[in-house]
GROMACS .gro file of C-alpha atoms in nm:
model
  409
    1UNK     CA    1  17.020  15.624  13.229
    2UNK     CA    2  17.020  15.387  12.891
    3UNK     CA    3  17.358  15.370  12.731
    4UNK     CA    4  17.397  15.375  12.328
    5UNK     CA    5  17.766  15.280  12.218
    6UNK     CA    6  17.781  15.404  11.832
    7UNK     CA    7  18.083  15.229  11.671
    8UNK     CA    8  18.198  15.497  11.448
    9UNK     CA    9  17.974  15.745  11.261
   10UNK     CA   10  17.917  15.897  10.963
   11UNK     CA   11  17.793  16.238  10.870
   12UNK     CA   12  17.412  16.118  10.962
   13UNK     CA   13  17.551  15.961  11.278
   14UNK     CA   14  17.673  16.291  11.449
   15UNK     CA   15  17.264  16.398  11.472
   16UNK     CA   16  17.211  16.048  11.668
   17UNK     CA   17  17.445  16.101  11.904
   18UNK     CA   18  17.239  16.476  11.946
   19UNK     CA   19  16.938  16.289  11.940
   20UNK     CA   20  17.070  16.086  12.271
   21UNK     CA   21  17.163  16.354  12.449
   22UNK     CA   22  16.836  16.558  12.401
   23UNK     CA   23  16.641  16.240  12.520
   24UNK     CA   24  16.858  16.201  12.827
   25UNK     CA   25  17.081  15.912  12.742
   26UNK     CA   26  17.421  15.804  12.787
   27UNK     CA   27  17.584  15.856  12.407
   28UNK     CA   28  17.914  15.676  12.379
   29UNK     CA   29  18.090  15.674  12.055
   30UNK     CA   30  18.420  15.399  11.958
   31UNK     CA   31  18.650  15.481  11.741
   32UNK     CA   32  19.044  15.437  11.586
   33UNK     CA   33  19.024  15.788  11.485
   34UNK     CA   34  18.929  16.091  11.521
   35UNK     CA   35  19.133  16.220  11.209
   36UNK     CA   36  18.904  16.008  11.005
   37UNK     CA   37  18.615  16.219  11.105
   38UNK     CA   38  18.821  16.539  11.003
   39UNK     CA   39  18.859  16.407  10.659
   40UNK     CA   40  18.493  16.287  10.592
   41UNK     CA   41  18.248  16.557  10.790
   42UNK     CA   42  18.289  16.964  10.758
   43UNK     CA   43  18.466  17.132  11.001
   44UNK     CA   44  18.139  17.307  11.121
   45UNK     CA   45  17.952  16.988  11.201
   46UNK     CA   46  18.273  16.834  11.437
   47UNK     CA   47  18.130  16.973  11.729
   48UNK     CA   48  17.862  16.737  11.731
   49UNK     CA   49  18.144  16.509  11.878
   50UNK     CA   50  18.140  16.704  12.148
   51UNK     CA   51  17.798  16.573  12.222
   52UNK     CA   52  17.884  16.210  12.343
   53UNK     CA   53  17.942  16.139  12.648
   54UNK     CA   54  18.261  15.959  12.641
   55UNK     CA   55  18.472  15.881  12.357
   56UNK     CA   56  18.648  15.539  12.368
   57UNK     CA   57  18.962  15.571  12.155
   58UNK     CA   58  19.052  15.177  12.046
   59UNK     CA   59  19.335  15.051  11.803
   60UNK     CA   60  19.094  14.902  11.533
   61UNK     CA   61  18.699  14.968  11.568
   62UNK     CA   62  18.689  14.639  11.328
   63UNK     CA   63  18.817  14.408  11.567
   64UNK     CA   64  18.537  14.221  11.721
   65UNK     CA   65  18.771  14.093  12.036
   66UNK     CA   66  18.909  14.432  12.093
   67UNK     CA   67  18.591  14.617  12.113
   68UNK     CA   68  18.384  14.346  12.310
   69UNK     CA   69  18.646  14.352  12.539
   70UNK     CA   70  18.672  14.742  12.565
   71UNK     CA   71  18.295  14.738  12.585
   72UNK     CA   72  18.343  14.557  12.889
   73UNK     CA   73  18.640  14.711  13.087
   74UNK     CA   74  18.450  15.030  13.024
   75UNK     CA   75  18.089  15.044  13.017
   76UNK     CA   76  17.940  14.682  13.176
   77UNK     CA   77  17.606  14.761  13.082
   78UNK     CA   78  17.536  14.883  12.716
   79UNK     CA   79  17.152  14.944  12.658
   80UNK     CA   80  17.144  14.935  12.251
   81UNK     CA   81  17.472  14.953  12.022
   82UNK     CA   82  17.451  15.080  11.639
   83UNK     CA   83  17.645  15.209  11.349
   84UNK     CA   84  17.578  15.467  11.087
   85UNK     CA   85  17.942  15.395  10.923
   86UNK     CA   86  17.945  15.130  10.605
   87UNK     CA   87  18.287  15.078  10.731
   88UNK     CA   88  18.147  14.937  11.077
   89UNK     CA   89  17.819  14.752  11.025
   90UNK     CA   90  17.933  14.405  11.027
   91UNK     CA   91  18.116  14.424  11.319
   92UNK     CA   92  17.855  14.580  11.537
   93UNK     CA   93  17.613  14.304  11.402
   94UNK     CA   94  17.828  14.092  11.574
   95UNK     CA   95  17.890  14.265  11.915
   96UNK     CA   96  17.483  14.272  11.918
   97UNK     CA   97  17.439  13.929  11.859
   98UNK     CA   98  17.731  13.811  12.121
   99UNK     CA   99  17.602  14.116  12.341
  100UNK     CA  100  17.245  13.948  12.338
  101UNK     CA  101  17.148  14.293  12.183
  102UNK     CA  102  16.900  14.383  11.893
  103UNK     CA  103  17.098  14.378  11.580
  104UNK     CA  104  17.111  14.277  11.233
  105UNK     CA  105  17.182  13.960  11.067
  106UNK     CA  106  17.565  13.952  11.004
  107UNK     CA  107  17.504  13.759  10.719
  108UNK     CA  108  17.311  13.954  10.558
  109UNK     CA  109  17.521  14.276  10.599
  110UNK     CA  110  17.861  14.032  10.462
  111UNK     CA  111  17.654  13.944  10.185
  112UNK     CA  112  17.553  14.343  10.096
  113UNK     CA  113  17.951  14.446  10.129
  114UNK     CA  114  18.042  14.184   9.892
  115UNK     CA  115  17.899  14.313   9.596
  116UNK     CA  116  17.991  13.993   9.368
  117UNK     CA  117  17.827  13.757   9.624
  118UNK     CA  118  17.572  14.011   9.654
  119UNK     CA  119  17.459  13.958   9.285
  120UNK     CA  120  17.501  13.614   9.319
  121UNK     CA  121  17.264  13.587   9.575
  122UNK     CA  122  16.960  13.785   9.383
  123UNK     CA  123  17.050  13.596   9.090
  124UNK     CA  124  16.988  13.279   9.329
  125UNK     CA  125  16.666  13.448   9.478
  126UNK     CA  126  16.503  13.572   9.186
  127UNK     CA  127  16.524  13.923   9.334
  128UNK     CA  128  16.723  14.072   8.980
  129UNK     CA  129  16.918  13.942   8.675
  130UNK     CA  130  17.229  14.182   8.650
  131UNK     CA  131  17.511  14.004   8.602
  132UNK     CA  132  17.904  14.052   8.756
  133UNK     CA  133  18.211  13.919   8.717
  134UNK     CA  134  18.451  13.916   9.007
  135UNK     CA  135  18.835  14.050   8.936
  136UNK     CA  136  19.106  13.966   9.196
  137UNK     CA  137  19.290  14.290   9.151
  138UNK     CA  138  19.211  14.566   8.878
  139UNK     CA  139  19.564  14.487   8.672
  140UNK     CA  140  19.404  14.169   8.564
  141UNK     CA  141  19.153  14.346   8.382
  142UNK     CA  142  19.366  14.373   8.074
  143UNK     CA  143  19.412  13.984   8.041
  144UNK     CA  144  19.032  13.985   8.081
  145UNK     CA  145  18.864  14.227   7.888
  146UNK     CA  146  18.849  13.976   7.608
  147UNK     CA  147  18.583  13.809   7.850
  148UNK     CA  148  18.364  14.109   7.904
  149UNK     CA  149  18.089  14.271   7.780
  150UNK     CA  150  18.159  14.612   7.727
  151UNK     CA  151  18.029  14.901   7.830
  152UNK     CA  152  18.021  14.768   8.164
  153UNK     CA  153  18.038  14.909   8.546
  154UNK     CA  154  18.385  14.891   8.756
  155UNK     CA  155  18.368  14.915   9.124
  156UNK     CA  156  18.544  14.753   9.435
  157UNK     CA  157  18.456  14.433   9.568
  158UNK     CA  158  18.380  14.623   9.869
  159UNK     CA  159  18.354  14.986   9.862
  160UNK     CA  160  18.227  15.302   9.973
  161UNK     CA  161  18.146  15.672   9.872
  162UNK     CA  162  18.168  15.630   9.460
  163UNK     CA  163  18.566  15.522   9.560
  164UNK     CA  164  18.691  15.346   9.251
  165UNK     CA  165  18.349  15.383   9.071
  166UNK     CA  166  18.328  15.411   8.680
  167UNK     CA  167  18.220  15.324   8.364
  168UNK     CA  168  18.473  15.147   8.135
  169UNK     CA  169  18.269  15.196   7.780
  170UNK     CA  170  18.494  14.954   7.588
  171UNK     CA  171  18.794  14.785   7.537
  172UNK     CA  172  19.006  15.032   7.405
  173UNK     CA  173  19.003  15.241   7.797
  174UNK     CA  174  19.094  14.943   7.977
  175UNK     CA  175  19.467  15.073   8.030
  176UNK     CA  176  19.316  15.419   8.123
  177UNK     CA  177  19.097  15.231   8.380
  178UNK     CA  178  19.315  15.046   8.538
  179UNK     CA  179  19.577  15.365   8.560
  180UNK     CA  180  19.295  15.551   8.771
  181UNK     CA  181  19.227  15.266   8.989
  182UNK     CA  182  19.533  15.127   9.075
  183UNK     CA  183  19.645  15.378   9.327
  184UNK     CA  184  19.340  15.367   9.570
  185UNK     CA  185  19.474  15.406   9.889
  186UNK     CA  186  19.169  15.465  10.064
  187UNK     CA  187  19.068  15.274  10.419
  188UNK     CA  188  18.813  15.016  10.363
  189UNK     CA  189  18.850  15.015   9.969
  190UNK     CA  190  18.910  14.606   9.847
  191UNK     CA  191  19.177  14.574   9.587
  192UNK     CA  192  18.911  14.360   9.456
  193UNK     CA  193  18.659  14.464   9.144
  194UNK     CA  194  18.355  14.383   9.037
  195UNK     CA  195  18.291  14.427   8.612
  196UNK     CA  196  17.888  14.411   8.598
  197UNK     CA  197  17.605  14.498   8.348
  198UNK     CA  198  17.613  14.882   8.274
  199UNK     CA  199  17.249  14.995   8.341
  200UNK     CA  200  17.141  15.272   8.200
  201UNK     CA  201  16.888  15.477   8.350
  202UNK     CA  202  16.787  15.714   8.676
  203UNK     CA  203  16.933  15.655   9.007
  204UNK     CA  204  16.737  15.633   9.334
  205UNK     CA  205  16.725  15.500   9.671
  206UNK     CA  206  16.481  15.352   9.867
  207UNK     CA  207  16.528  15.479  10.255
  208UNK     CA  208  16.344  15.195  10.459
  209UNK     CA  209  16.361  15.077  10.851
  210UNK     CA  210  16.316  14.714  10.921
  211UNK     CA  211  16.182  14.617  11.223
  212UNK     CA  212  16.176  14.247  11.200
  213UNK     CA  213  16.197  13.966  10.900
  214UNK     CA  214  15.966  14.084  10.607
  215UNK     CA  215  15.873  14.405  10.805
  216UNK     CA  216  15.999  14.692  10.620
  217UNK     CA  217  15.901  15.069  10.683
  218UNK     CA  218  15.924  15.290  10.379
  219UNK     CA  219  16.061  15.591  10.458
  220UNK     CA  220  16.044  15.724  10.065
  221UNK     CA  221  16.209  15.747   9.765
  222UNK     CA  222  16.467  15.984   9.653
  223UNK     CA  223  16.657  16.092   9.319
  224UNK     CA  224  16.972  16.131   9.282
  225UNK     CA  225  17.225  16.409   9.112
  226UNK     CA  226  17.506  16.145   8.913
  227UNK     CA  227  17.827  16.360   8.768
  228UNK     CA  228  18.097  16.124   8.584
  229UNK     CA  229  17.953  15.826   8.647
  230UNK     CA  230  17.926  15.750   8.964
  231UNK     CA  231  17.974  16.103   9.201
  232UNK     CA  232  17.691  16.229   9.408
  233UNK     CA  233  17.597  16.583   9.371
  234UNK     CA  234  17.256  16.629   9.438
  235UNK     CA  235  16.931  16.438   9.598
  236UNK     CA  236  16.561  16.550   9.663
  237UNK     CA  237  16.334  16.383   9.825
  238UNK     CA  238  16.025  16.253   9.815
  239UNK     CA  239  15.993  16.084   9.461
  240UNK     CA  240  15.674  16.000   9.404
  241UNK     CA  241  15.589  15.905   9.060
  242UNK     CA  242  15.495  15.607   8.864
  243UNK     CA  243  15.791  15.419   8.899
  244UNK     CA  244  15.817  15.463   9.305
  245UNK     CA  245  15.602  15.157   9.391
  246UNK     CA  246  15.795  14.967   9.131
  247UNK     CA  247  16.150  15.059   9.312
  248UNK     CA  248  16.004  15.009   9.643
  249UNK     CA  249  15.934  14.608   9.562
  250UNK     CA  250  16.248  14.570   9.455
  251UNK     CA  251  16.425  14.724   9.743
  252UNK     CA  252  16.235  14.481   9.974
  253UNK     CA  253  16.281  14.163   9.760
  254UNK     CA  254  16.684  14.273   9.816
  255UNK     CA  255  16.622  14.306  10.158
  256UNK     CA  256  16.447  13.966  10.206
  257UNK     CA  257  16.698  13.800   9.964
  258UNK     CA  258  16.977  13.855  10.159
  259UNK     CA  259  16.775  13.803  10.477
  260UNK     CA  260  16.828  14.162  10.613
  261UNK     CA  261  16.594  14.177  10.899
  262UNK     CA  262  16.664  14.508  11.171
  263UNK     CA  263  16.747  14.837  11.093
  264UNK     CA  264  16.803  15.102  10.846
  265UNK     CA  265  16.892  15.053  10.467
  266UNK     CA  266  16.983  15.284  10.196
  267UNK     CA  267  16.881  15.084   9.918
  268UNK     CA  268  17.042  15.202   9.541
  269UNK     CA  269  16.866  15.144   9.215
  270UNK     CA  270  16.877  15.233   8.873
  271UNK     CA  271  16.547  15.259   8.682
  272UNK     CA  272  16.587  15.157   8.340
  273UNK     CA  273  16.344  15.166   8.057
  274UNK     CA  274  16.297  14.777   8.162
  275UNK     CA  275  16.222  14.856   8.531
  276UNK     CA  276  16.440  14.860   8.812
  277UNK     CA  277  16.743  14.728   8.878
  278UNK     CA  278  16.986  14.718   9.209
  279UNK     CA  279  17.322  14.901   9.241
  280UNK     CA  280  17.396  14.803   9.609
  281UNK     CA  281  17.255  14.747   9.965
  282UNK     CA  282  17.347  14.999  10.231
  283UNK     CA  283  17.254  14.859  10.535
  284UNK     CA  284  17.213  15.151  10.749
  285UNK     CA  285  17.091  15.539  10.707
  286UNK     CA  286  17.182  15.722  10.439
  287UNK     CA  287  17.514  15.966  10.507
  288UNK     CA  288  17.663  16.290  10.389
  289UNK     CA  289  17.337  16.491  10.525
  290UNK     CA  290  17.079  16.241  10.384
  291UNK     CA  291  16.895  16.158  10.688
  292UNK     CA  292  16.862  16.557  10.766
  293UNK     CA  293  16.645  16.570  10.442
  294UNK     CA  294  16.422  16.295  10.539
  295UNK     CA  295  16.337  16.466  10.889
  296UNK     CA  296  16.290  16.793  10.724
  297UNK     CA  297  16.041  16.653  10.486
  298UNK     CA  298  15.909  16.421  10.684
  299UNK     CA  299  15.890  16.562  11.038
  300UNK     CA  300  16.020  16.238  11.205
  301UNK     CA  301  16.396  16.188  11.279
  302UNK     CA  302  16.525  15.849  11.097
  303UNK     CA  303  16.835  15.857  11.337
  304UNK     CA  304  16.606  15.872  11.622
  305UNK     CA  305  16.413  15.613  11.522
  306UNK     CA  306  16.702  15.374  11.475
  307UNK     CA  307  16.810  15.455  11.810
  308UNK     CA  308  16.468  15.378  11.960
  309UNK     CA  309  16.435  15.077  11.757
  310UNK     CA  310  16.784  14.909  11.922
  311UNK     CA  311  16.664  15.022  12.267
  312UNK     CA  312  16.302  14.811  12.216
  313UNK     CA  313  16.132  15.147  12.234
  314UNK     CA  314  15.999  15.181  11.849
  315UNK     CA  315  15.660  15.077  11.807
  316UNK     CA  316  15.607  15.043  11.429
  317UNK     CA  317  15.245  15.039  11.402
  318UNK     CA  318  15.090  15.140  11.068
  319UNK     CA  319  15.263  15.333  10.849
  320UNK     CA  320  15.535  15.546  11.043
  321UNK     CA  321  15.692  15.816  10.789
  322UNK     CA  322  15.475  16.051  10.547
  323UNK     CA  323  15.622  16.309  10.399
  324UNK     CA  324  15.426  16.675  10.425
  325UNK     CA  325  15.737  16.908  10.223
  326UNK     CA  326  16.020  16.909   9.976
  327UNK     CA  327  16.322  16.924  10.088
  328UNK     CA  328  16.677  16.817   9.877
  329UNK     CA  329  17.062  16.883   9.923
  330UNK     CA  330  17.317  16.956   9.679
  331UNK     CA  331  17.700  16.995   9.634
  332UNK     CA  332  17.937  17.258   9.470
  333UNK     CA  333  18.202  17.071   9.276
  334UNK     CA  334  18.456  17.141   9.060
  335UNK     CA  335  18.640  17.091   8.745
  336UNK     CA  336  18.941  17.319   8.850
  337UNK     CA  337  19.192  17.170   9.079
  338UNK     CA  338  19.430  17.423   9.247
  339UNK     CA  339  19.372  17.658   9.580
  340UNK     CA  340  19.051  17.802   9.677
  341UNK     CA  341  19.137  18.165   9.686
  342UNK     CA  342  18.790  18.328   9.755
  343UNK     CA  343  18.407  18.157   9.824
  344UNK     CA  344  18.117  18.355   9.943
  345UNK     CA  345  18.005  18.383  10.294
  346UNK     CA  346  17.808  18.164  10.450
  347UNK     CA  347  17.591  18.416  10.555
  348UNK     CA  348  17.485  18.507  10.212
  349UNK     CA  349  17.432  18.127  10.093
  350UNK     CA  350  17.170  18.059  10.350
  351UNK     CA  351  16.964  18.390  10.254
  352UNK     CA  352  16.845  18.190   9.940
  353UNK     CA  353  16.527  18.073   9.928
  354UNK     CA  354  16.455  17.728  10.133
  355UNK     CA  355  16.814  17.731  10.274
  356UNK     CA  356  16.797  17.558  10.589
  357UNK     CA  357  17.175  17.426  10.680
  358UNK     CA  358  17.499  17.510  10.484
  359UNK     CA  359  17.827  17.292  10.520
  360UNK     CA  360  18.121  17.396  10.411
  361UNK     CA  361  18.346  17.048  10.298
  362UNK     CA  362  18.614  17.281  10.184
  363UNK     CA  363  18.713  17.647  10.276
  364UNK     CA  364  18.944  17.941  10.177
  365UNK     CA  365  19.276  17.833  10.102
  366UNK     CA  366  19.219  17.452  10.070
  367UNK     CA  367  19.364  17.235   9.824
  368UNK     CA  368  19.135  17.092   9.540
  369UNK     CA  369  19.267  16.801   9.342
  370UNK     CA  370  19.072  16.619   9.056
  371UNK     CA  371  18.677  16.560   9.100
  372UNK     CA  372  18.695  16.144   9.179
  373UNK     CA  373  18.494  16.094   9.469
  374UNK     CA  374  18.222  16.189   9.675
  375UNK     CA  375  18.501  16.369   9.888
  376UNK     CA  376  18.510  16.630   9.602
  377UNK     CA  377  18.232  16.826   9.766
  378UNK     CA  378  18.306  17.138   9.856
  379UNK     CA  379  17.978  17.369   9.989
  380UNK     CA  380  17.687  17.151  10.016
  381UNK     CA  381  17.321  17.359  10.082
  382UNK     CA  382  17.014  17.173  10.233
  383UNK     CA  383  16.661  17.325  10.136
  384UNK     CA  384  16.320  17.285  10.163
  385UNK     CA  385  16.023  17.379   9.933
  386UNK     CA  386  15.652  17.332   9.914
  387UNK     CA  387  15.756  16.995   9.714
  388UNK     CA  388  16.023  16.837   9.598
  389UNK     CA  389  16.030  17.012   9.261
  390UNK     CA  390  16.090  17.325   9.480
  391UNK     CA  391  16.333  17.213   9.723
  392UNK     CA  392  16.535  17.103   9.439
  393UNK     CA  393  16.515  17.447   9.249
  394UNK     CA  394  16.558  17.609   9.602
  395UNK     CA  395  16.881  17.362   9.620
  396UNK     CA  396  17.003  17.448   9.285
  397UNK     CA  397  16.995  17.821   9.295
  398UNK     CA  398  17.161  17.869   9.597
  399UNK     CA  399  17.464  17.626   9.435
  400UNK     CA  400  17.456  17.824   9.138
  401UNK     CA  401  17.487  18.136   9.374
  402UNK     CA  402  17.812  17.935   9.554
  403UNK     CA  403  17.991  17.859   9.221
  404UNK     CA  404  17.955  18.253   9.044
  405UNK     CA  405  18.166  18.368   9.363
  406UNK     CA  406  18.420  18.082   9.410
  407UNK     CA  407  18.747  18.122   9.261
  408UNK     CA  408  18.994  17.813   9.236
  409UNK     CA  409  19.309  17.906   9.104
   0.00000   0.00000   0.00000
């Protein structure tokens, strides 16, 4: 029986360790803890924990001594090993590479987290022209903000789900800025900022597999549904349009740039009226229910594949992923911050059109604070159509459904 160690998961994740376990192999997961999970996945989808095999409980997942040792006290022979945290993909590049395991080039995944030396490094390459400036710690940004170029785009040095994202338009919010920022508590969050170029224009991503230097399978393009900025709402999938071929270049030329060269990325770009522009790398499969739209409109499971691919099994001939529906996700957020005192039945969501899953983030008589994150979500709907157009109208009715009978008082 092949063993796959996961270190950590995200949302995406928990339908790899399925995937395993339907195939007939030995799923192990590592993690520091489980009460992380509990705070980023809805309560319906924990029991896809259940799944693994065995659950190695360690004091830090990040600590490349501790988990190659752990790895092997416990196990002795690990087949493939593979993230689909951000939190986690450098240090499982490493285990690989010390493992003698197929993996991704460490450096290249340090150079995505960082996202000054990230822009650095396509500035260097030729691969785009946005510009950043690097800020130690966000209370310097009043001493600076003689130095920038306003409006311009705040985020941490090293970051993840739209955590200490925004838009400071000019000088006169800097206080109110750095006021929202300052308290980030969050794990993984840098008390490092980048300030860069404010691009205006449509977000995407580019969902592509390497499978060796230069080698890049496109999975597709999707859109994205922005709220305040920088928060995550919505996505349908697959874009295909005139600028598509034009974001998928520049997805690859990031790729190549930073010398990514195995695995899945979850590449972000604006499209301006210029042409396309990179927000960030994500070097691994899109999370929060992502990957569950590519299978549905694609037929093909992305989590499966990067299990296959670690395991030598993949064989990437031709083109591997063609889309043949619509399908899209959205979230219920909201404004109102107090108790949820009554939502609507799950039951009656997924009788809408297209519905095909329904995850509740947040349920009768939970606490909602103020809409910052992409942990503001509170229903999300998946849904499927005849073409992405559809999907997304199937998406957005049955949202529009959730938010006429939620009250939040």
């Amino acid at each position: 029986m092949k063993t796959v160690v996961f270190i950590e998961t995200n949302f995406s994740g928990l339908d790899a360790i399925r995937y395993c376990t339907e195939q007939g192999y030995r799923a192990v997961l590592v993690t520091d803890s489980l009460e992380r999970f509990r705070k980023w996945f809805p309560a319906s989808c924990m029991s896809k924990l259940d799944l693994a095999d065995t659950i190695i409980q360690v004091g830090n997942s990040n600590d490349f001594d501790e988990v190659r040792q752990v790895l092997e006290d416990e196990l002795g022979t690990v087949d493939a090993l593979l993230t689909f945290a951000e939190i986690r993909t450098h240090v499982t590049a490493r285990l690989c590479a010390a493992l003698g395991l197929p993996g991704a080039n460490p450096d290249a995944i340090a150079i995505a987290q960082d996202k000054h030396r990230f822009r650095q490094v396509l500035l260097e390459k030729g691969a785009d022209d946005v510009h950043c400036r690097k800020i130690d710690r966000i209370d310097r940004l009043q001493e600076l903000k003689a130095e920038l170029a306003f409006p311009c785009f705040l985020k941490p040095l090293q970051g993840h789900s739209s955590i200490g994202a925004t838009v400071c338009a000019d000088a006169s919010q800097v206080e109110r800025v750095v006021a929202s920022l300052r308290g980030i508590t969050e794990d993984w969050i840098s008390a490092a900022f980048v300030a860069e170029d404010y691009l205006q224009g449509d977000l995407v991503s580019v969902e592509l597999l390497t499978t060796g230097p230069g080698q890049h399978q496109v999975v597709g393009v999707a859109d994205r549904d922005v709220i305040k900025d920088s928060i995550e709402i919505g996505s349908s999938f697959p874009v295909i349009d005139a600028r598509r071929d034009a974001a998928i270049r520049k997805a690859c030329m990031a790729l190549d740039a930073i010398g990514y060269d195995f695995g899945p990325s979850h590449v972000e770009i604006i499209v301006t009226a210029s042409g396309p522009h990179l927000v960030e790398v994500n070097t691994r499969v899109g999370g929060s229910g992502h990957s569950v739209m590519l299978d549905l409109a694609t037929s093909r499971s992305i989590v499966g594949d990067c299990v296959e691919l670690c395991l030598g099994n993949l064989v990437a001939c031709g083109e591997l992923y063609r889309p043949t529906q619509g399908a899209a996700w959205k979230c219920f957020v909201s404004e109102a911050t107090g108790i949820i005192r009554q939502m609507p039945p799950v039951e009656a969501i997924r009788d809408h059109a297209g519905v095909k899953e329904v995850w509740l983030h947040h349920e009768a008589g939970d606490q909602i604070n103020s809409l910052s994150s992409n942990y503001s979500w509170i229903v999300q709907v998946m849904c499927t159509g005849k073409d992405r157009q559809e999907a997304k109208r199937n998406a957005a009715r049955a949202i529009d459904f959730v938010a006429a009978h939620t009250v939040i008082a």
